[in-house]
C-alpha atoms as an extended CHARMM CRD file, in Angstrom:
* protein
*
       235  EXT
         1         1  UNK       CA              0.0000000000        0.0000000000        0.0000000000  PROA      1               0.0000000000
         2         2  UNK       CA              1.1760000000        3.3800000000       -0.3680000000  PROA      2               0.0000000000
         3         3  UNK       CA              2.1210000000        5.5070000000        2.5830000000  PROA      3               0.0000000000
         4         4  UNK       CA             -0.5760000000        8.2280000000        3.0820000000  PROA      4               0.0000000000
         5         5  UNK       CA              2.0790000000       10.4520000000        4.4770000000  PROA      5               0.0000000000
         6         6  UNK       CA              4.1630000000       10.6190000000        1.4040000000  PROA      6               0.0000000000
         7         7  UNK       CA              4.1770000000       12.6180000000       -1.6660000000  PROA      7               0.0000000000
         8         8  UNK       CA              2.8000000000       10.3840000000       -4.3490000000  PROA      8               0.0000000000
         9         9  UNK       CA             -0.1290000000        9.4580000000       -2.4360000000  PROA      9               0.0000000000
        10        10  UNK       CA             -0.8030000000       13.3430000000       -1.7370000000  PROA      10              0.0000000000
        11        11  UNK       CA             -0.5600000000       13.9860000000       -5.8410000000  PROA      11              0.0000000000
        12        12  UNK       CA             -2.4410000000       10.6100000000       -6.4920000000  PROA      12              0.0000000000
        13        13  UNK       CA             -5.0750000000       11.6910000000       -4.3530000000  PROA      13              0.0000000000
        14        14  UNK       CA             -5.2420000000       15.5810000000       -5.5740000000  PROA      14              0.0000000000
        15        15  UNK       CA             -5.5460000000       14.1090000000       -9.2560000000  PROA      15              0.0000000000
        16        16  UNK       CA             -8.5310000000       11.2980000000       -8.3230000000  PROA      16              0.0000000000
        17        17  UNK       CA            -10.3990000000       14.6520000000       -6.6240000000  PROA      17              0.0000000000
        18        18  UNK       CA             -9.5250000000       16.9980000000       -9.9190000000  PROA      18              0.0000000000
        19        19  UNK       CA            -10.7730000000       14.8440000000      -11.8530000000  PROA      19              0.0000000000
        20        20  UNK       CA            -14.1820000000       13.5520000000       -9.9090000000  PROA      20              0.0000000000
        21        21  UNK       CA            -14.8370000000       17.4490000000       -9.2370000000  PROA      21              0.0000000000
        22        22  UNK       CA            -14.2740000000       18.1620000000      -12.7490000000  PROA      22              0.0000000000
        23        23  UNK       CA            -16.4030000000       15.7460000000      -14.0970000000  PROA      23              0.0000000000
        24        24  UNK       CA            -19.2380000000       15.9750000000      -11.7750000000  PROA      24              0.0000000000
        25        25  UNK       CA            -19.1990000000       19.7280000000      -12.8140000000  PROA      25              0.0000000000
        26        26  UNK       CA            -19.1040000000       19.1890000000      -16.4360000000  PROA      26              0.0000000000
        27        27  UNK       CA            -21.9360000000       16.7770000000      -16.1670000000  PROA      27              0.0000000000
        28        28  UNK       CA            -23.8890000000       20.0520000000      -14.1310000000  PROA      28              0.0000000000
        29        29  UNK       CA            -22.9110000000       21.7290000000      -16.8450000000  PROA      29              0.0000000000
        30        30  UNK       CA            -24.4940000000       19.8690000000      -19.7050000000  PROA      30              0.0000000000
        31        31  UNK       CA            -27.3640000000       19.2320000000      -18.1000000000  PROA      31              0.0000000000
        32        32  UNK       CA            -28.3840000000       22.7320000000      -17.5470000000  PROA      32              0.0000000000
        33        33  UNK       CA            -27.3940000000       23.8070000000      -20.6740000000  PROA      33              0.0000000000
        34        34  UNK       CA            -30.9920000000       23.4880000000      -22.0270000000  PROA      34              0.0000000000
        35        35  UNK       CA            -32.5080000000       24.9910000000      -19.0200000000  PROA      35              0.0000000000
        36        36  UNK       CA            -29.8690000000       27.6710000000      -19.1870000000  PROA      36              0.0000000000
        37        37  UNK       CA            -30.8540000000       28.3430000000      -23.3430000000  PROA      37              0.0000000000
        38        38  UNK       CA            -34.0950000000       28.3080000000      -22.7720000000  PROA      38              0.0000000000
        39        39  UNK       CA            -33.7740000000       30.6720000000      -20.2170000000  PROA      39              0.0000000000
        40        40  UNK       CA            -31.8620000000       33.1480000000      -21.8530000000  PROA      40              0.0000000000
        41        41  UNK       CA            -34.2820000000       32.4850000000      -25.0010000000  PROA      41              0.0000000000
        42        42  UNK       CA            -36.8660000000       33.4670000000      -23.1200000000  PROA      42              0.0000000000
        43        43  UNK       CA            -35.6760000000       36.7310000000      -21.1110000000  PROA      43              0.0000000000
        44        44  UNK       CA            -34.9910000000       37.8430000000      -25.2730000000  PROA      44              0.0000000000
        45        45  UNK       CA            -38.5950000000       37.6190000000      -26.0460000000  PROA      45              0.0000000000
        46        46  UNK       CA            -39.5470000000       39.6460000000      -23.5510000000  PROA      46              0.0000000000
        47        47  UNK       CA            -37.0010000000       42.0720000000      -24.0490000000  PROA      47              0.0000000000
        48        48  UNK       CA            -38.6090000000       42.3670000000      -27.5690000000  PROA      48              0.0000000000
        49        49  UNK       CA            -42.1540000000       42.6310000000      -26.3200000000  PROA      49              0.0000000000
        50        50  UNK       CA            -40.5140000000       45.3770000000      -23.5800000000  PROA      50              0.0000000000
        51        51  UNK       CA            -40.2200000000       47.9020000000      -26.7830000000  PROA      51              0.0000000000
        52        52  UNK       CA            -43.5740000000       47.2060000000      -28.0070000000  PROA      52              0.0000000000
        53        53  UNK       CA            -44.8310000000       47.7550000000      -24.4460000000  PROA      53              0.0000000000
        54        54  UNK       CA            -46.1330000000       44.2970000000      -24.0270000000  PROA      54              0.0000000000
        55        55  UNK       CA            -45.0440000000       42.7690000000      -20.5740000000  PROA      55              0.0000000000
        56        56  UNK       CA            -46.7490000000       39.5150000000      -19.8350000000  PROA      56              0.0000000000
        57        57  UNK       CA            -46.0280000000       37.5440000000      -17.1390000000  PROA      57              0.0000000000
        58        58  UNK       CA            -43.2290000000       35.3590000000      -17.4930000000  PROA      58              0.0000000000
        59        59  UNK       CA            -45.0950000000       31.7050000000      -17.4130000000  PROA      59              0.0000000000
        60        60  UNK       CA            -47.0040000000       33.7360000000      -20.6970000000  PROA      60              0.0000000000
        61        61  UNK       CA            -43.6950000000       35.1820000000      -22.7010000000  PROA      61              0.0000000000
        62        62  UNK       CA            -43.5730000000       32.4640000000      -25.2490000000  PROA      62              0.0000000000
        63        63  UNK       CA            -47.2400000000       32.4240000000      -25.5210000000  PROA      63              0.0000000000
        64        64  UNK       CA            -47.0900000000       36.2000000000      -25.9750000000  PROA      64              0.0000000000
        65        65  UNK       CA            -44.2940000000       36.5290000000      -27.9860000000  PROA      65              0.0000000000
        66        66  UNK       CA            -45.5510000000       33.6860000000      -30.9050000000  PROA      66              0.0000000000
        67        67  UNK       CA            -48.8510000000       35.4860000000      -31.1630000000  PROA      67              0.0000000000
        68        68  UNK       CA            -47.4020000000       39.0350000000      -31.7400000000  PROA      68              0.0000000000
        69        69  UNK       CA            -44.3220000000       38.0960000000      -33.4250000000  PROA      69              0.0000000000
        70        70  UNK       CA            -45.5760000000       37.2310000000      -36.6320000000  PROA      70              0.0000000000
        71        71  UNK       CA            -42.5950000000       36.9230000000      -38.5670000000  PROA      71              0.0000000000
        72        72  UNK       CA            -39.1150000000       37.0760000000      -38.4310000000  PROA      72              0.0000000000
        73        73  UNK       CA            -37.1370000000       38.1330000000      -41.3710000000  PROA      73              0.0000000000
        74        74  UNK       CA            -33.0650000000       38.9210000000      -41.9910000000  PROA      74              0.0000000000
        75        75  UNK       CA            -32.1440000000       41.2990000000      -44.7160000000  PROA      75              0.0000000000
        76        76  UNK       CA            -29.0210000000       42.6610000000      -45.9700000000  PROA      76              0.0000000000
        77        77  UNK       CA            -27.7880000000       46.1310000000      -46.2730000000  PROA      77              0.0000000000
        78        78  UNK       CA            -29.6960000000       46.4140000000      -49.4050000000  PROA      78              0.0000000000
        79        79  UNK       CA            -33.2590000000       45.9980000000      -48.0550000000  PROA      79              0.0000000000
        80        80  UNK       CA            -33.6220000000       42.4200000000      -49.6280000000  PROA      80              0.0000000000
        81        81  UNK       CA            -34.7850000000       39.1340000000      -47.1190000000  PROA      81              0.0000000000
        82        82  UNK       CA            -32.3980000000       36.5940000000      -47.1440000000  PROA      82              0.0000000000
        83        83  UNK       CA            -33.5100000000       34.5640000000      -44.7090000000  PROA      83              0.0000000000
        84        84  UNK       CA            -36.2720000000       34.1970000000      -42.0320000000  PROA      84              0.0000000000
        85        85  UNK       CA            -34.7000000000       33.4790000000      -38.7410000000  PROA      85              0.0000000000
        86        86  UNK       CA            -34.1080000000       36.6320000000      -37.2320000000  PROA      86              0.0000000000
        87        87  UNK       CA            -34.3840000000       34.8990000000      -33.5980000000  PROA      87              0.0000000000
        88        88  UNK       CA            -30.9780000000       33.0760000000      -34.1510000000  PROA      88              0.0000000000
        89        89  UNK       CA            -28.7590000000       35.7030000000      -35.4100000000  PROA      89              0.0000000000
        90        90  UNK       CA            -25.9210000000       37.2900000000      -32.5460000000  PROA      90              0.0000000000
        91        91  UNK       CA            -26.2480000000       40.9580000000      -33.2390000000  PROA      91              0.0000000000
        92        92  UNK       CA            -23.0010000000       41.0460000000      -31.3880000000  PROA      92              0.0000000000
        93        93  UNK       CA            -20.9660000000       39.3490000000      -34.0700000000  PROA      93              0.0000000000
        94        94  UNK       CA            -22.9280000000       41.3000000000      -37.0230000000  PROA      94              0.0000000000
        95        95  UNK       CA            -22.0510000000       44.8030000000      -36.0170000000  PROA      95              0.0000000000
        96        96  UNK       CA            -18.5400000000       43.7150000000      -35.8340000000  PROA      96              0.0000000000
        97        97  UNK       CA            -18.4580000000       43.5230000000      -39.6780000000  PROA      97              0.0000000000
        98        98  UNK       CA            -18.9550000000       45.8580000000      -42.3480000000  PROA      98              0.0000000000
        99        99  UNK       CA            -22.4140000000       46.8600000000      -43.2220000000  PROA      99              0.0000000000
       100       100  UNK       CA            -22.1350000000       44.4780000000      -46.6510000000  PROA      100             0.0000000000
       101       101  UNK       CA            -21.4620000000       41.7740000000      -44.9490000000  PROA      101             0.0000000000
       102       102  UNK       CA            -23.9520000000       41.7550000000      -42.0360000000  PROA      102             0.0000000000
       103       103  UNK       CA            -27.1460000000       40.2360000000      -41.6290000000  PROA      103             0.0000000000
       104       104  UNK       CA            -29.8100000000       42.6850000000      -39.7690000000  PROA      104             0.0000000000
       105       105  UNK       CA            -32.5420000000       41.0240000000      -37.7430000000  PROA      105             0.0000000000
       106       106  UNK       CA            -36.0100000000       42.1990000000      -38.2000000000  PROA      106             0.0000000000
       107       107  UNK       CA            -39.1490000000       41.3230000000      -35.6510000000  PROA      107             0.0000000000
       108       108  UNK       CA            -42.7450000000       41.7080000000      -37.1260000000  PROA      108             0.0000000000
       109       109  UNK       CA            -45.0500000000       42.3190000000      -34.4070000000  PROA      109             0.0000000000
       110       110  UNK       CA            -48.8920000000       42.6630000000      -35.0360000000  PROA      110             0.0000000000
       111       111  UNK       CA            -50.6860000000       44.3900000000      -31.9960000000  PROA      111             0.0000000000
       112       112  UNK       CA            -53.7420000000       43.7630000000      -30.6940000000  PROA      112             0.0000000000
       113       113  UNK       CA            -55.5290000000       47.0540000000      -32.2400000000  PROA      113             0.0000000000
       114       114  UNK       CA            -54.3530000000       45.5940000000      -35.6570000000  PROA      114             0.0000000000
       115       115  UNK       CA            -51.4300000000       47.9510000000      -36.4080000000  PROA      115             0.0000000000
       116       116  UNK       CA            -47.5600000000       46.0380000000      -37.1520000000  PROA      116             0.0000000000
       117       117  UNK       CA            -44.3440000000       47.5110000000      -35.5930000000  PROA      117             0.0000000000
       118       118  UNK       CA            -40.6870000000       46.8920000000      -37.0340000000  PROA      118             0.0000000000
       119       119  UNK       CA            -38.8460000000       45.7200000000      -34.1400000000  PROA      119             0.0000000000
       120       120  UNK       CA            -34.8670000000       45.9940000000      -35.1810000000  PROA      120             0.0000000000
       121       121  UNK       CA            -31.8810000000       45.0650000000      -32.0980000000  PROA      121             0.0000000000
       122       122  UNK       CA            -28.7880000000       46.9200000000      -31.2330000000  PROA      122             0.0000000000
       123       123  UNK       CA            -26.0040000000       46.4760000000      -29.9120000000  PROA      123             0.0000000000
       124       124  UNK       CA            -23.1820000000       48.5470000000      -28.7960000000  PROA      124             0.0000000000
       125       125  UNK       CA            -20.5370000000       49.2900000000      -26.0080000000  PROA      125             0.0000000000
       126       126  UNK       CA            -21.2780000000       51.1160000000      -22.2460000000  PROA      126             0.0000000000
       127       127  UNK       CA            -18.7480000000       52.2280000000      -19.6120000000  PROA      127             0.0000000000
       128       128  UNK       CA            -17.9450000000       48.9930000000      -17.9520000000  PROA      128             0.0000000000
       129       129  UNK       CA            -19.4900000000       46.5730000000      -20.4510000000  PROA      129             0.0000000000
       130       130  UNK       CA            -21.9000000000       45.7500000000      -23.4790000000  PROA      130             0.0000000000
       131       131  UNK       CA            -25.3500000000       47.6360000000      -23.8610000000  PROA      131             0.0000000000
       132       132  UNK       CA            -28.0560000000       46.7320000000      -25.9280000000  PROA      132             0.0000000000
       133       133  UNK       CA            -31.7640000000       46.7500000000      -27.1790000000  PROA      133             0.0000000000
       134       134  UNK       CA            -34.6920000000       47.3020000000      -29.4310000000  PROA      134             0.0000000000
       135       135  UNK       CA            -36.5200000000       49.7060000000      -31.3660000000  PROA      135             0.0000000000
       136       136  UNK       CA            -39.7930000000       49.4660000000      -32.0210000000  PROA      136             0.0000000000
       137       137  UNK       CA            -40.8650000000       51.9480000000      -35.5730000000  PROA      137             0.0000000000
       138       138  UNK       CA            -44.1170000000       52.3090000000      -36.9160000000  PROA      138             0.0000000000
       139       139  UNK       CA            -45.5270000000       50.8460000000      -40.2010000000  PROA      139             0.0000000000
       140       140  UNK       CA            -43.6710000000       53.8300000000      -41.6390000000  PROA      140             0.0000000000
       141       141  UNK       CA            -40.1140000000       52.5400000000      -40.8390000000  PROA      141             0.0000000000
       142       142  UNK       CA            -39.3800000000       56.1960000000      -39.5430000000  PROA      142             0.0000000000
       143       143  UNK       CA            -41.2650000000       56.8070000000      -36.5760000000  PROA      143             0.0000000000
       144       144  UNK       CA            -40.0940000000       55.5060000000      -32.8710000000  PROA      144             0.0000000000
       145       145  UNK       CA            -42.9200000000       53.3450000000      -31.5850000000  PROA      145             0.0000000000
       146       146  UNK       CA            -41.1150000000       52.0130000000      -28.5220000000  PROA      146             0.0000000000
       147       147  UNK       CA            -37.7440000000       51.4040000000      -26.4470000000  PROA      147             0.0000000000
       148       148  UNK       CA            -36.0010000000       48.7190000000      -25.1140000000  PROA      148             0.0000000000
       149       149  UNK       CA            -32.1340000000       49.3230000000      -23.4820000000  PROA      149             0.0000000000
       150       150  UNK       CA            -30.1950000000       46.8800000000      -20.8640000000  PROA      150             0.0000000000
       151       151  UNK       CA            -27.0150000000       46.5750000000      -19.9970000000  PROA      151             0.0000000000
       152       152  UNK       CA            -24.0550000000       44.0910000000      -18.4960000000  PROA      152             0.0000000000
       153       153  UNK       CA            -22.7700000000       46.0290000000      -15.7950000000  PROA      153             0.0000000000
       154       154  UNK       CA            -23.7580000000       49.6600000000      -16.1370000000  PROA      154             0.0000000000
       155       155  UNK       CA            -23.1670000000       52.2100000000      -12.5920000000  PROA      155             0.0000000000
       156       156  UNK       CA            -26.6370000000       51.4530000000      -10.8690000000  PROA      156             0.0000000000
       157       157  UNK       CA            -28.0140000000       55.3570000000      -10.6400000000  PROA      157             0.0000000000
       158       158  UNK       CA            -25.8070000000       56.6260000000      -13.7480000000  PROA      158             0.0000000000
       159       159  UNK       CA            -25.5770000000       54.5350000000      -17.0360000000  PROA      159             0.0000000000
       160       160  UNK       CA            -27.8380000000       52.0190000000      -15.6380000000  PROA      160             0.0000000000
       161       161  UNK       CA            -30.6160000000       54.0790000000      -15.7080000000  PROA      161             0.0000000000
       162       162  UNK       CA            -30.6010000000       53.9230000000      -19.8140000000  PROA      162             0.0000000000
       163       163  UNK       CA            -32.4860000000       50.4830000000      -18.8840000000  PROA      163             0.0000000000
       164       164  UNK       CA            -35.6090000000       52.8700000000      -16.8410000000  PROA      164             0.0000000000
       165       165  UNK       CA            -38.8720000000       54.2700000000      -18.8680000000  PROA      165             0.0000000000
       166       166  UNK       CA            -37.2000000000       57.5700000000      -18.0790000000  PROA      166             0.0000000000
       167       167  UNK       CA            -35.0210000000       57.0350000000      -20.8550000000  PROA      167             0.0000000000
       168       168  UNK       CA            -36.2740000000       55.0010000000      -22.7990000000  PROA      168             0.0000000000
       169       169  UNK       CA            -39.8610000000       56.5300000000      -23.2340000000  PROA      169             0.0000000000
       170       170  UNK       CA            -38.0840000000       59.7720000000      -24.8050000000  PROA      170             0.0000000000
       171       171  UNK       CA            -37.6940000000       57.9660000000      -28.1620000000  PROA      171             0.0000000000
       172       172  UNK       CA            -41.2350000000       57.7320000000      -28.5280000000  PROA      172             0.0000000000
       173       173  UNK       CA            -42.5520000000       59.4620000000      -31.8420000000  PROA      173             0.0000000000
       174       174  UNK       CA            -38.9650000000       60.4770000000      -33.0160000000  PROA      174             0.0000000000
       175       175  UNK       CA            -38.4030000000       60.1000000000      -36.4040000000  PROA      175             0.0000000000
       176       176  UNK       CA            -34.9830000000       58.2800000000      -38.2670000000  PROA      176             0.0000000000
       177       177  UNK       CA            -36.3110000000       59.9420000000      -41.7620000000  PROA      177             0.0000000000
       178       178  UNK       CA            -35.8960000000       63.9360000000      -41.9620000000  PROA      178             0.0000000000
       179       179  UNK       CA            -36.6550000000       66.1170000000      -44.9070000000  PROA      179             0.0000000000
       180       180  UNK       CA            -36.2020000000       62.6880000000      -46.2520000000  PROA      180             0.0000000000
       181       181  UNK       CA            -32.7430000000       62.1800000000      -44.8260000000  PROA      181             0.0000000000
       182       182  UNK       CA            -32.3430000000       58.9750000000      -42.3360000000  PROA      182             0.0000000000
       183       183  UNK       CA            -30.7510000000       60.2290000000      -38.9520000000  PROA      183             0.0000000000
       184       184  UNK       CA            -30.4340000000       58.3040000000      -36.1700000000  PROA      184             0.0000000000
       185       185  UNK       CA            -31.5130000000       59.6940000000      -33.1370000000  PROA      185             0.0000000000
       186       186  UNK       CA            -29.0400000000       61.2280000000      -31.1930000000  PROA      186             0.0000000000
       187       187  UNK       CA            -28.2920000000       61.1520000000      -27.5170000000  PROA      187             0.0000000000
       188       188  UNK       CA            -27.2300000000       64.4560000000      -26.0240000000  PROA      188             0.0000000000
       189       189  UNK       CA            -26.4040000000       66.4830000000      -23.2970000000  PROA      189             0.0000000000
       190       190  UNK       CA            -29.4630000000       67.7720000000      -21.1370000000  PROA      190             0.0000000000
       191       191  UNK       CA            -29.7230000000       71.0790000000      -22.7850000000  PROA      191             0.0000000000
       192       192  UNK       CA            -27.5890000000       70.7360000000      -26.1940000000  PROA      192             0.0000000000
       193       193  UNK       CA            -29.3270000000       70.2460000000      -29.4930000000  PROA      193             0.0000000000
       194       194  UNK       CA            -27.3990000000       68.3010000000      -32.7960000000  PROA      194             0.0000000000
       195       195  UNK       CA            -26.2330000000       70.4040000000      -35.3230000000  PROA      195             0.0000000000
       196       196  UNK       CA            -27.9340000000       68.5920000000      -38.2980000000  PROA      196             0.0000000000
       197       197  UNK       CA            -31.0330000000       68.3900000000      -37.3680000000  PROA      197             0.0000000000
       198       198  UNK       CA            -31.6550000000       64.9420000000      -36.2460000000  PROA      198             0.0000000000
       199       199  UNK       CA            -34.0970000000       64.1610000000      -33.3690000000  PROA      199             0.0000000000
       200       200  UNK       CA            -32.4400000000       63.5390000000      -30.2550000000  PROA      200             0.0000000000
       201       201  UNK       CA            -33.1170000000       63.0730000000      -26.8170000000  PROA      201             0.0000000000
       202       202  UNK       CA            -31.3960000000       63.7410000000      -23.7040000000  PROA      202             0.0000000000
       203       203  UNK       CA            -28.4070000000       61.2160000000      -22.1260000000  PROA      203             0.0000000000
       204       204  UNK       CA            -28.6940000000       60.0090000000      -18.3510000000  PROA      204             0.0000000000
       205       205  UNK       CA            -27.4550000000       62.5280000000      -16.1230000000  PROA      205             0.0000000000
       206       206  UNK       CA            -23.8430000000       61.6870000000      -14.5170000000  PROA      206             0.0000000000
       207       207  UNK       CA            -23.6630000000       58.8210000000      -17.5800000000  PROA      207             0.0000000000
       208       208  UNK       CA            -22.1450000000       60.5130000000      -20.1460000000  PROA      208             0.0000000000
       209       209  UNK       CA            -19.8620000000       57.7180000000      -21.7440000000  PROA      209             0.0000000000
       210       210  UNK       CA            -22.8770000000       55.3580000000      -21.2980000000  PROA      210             0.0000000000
       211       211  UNK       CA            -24.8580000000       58.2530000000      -23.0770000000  PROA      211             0.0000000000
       212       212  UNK       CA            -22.3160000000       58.1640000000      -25.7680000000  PROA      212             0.0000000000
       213       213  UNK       CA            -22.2950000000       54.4360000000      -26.2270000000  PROA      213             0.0000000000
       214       214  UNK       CA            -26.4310000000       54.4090000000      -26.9840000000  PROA      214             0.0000000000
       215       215  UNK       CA            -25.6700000000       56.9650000000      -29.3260000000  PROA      215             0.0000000000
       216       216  UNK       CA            -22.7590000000       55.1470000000      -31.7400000000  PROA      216             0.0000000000
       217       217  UNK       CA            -25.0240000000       51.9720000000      -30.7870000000  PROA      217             0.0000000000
       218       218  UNK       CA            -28.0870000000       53.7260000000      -32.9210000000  PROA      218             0.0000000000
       219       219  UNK       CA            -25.7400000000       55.0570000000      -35.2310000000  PROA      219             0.0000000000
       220       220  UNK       CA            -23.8600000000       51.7890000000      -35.8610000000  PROA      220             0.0000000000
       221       221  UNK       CA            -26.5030000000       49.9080000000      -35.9460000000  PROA      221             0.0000000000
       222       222  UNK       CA            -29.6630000000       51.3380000000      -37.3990000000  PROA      222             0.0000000000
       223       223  UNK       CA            -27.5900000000       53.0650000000      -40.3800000000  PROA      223             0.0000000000
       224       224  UNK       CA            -27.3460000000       49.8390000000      -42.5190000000  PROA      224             0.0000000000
       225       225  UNK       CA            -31.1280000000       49.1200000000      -42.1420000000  PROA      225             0.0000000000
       226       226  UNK       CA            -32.1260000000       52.1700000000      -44.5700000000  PROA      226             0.0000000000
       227       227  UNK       CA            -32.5620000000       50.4650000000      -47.4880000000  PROA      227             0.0000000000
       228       228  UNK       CA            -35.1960000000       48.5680000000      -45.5330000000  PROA      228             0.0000000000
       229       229  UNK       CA            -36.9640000000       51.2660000000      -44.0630000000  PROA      229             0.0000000000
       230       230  UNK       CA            -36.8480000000       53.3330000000      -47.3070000000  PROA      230             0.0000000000
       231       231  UNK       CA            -38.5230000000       49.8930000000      -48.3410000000  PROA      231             0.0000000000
       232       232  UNK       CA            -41.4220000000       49.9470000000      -45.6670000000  PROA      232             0.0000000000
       233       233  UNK       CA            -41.6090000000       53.7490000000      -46.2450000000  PROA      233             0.0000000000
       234       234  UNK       CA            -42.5330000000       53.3200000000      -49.7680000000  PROA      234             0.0000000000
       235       235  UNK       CA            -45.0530000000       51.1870000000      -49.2490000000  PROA      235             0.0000000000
C-alpha cells in the first residue's frame, strides 16, 4: 500500500479529486445547458415585447411573444430578405463587420388594435461593459414606436438608468427619416441640441460615456437598415 504520508499518495489523491470534481461539474454543466438556453431564449422575447410595451407575465412570454411576433425576417444592407430566422442571429458578431457583410434582424409584431411595428436590435458598447436593445418603428419605418435598453454592468443610478422608462420613453414618436434624410436619433447632453437636425433626446445625467455608447449603438446599428426602411416607407 502506499504511505498516506508521502508525496505520491498526496498527488495521487489531488488528481482522483480533480478529476471527480471536474467531471461531476461538467456533467452540471451539460445538463443545464438546455434549461440555461431556454432561459436566456426566453428573457430575449420579452425584451422584444418590452419595446412594443407588451409585458406579460413570465409563465405567458412564449405564448405572448408567438402570437405578436408574426414573422421574423433577416435582410441585408440592401433591403432584400435573405432569410427568415431573425431569432438566431448574434447581433453582437454582425455589427462587428462591415455593413455588406452583415445580416440585420427584423421582428414583425402585429398588436392587438391591428397595427404592425418593425422591431430591429442593437447592440453597442457602455462604460464597464456591453449595452443593448430594441426599437420598435411604426408601419412607416421612420417613426419611434417604442424602447427597449439593458445593460451588463452599467453604474446602478448613472448609465444604468438607460435600462428605466425615463429614458427610454423619450424615443417615442422620433423620427430616423428627416426632410427625407435617415438620422439616427441622437443622444445628447441635457440642454444641447445636434447640429444637423436629427431628433435627439437627452443622455442620463452623470452617464455621459454610457450616453455616448447608446448613441454610436443607434448610429452603428440602425444606419445599414435604410434600405429597408426606405422599403417599408414606400409602401
Amino acid at each position: 500500500m502506499i504511505n498516506k504520508q508521502s508525496n505520491v499518495y498526496t498527488i495521487i489523491y489531488i488528481i482522483i479529486l480533480v478529476v471527480v470534481v471536474g467531471t461531476a461539474l461538467a456533467f452540471t454543466s451539460l445538463s443545464l445547458s438546455g434549461r440555461q438556453k431556454e432561459n436566456a431564449d426566453i428573457d430575449k422575447m420579452r425584451q422584444i415585447l418590452a419595446s412594443v410595451h407588451i409585458t406579460p407575465a413570465k409563465a405567458d412570454i412564449i405564448q405572448a411573444f408567438n402570437s405578436h411576433i408574426v414573422a421574423q425576417p433577416v435582410v441585408n444592407a440592401q433591403g432584400q430578405q435573405v432569410a427568415d430566422d431573425a431569432f438566431d442571429v448574434v447581433v453582437a458578431n454582425e455589427v462587428k463587420l462591415a455593413d455588406a457583410e452583415r445580416k440585420l434582424p427584423v421582428f414583425e409584431c402585429r398588436l392587438d388594435d391591428g397595427s404592425t411595428k418593425y422591431i430591429l436590435p442593437v447592440y453597442g458598447a457602455g462604460l464597464w461593459g456591453p449595452i443593448w436593445g430594441y426599437v420598435a418603428l411604426d408601419s412607416d419605418g421612420s417613426t419611434v414606436y417604442g424602447a427597449y435598453f439593458a445593460h451588463q454592468g452599467e453604474t446602478p443610478g448613472l448609465g444604468a438608468e438607460i435600462e428605466k422608462p425615463a429614458f427610454c420613453n423619450q424615443f417615442e414618436g422620433k423620427q430616423l427619416f428627416k426632410n427625407g434624410q435617415f438620422l439616427p436619433i441622437a443622444v445628447l447632453k441635457a440642454g444641447l441640441k445636434p447640429t444637423n437636425g436629427e431628433d435627439y433626446v437627452d443622455g442620463v445625467s452623470g452617464g455621459t460615456i454610457t450616453s455616448k455608447g447608446v448613441s454610436a449603438m443607434l448610429s452603428n446599428c440602425l444606419q445599414p437598415y435604410e434600405p429597408y426602411l426606405q422599403s417599408l416607407r414606400n409602401k
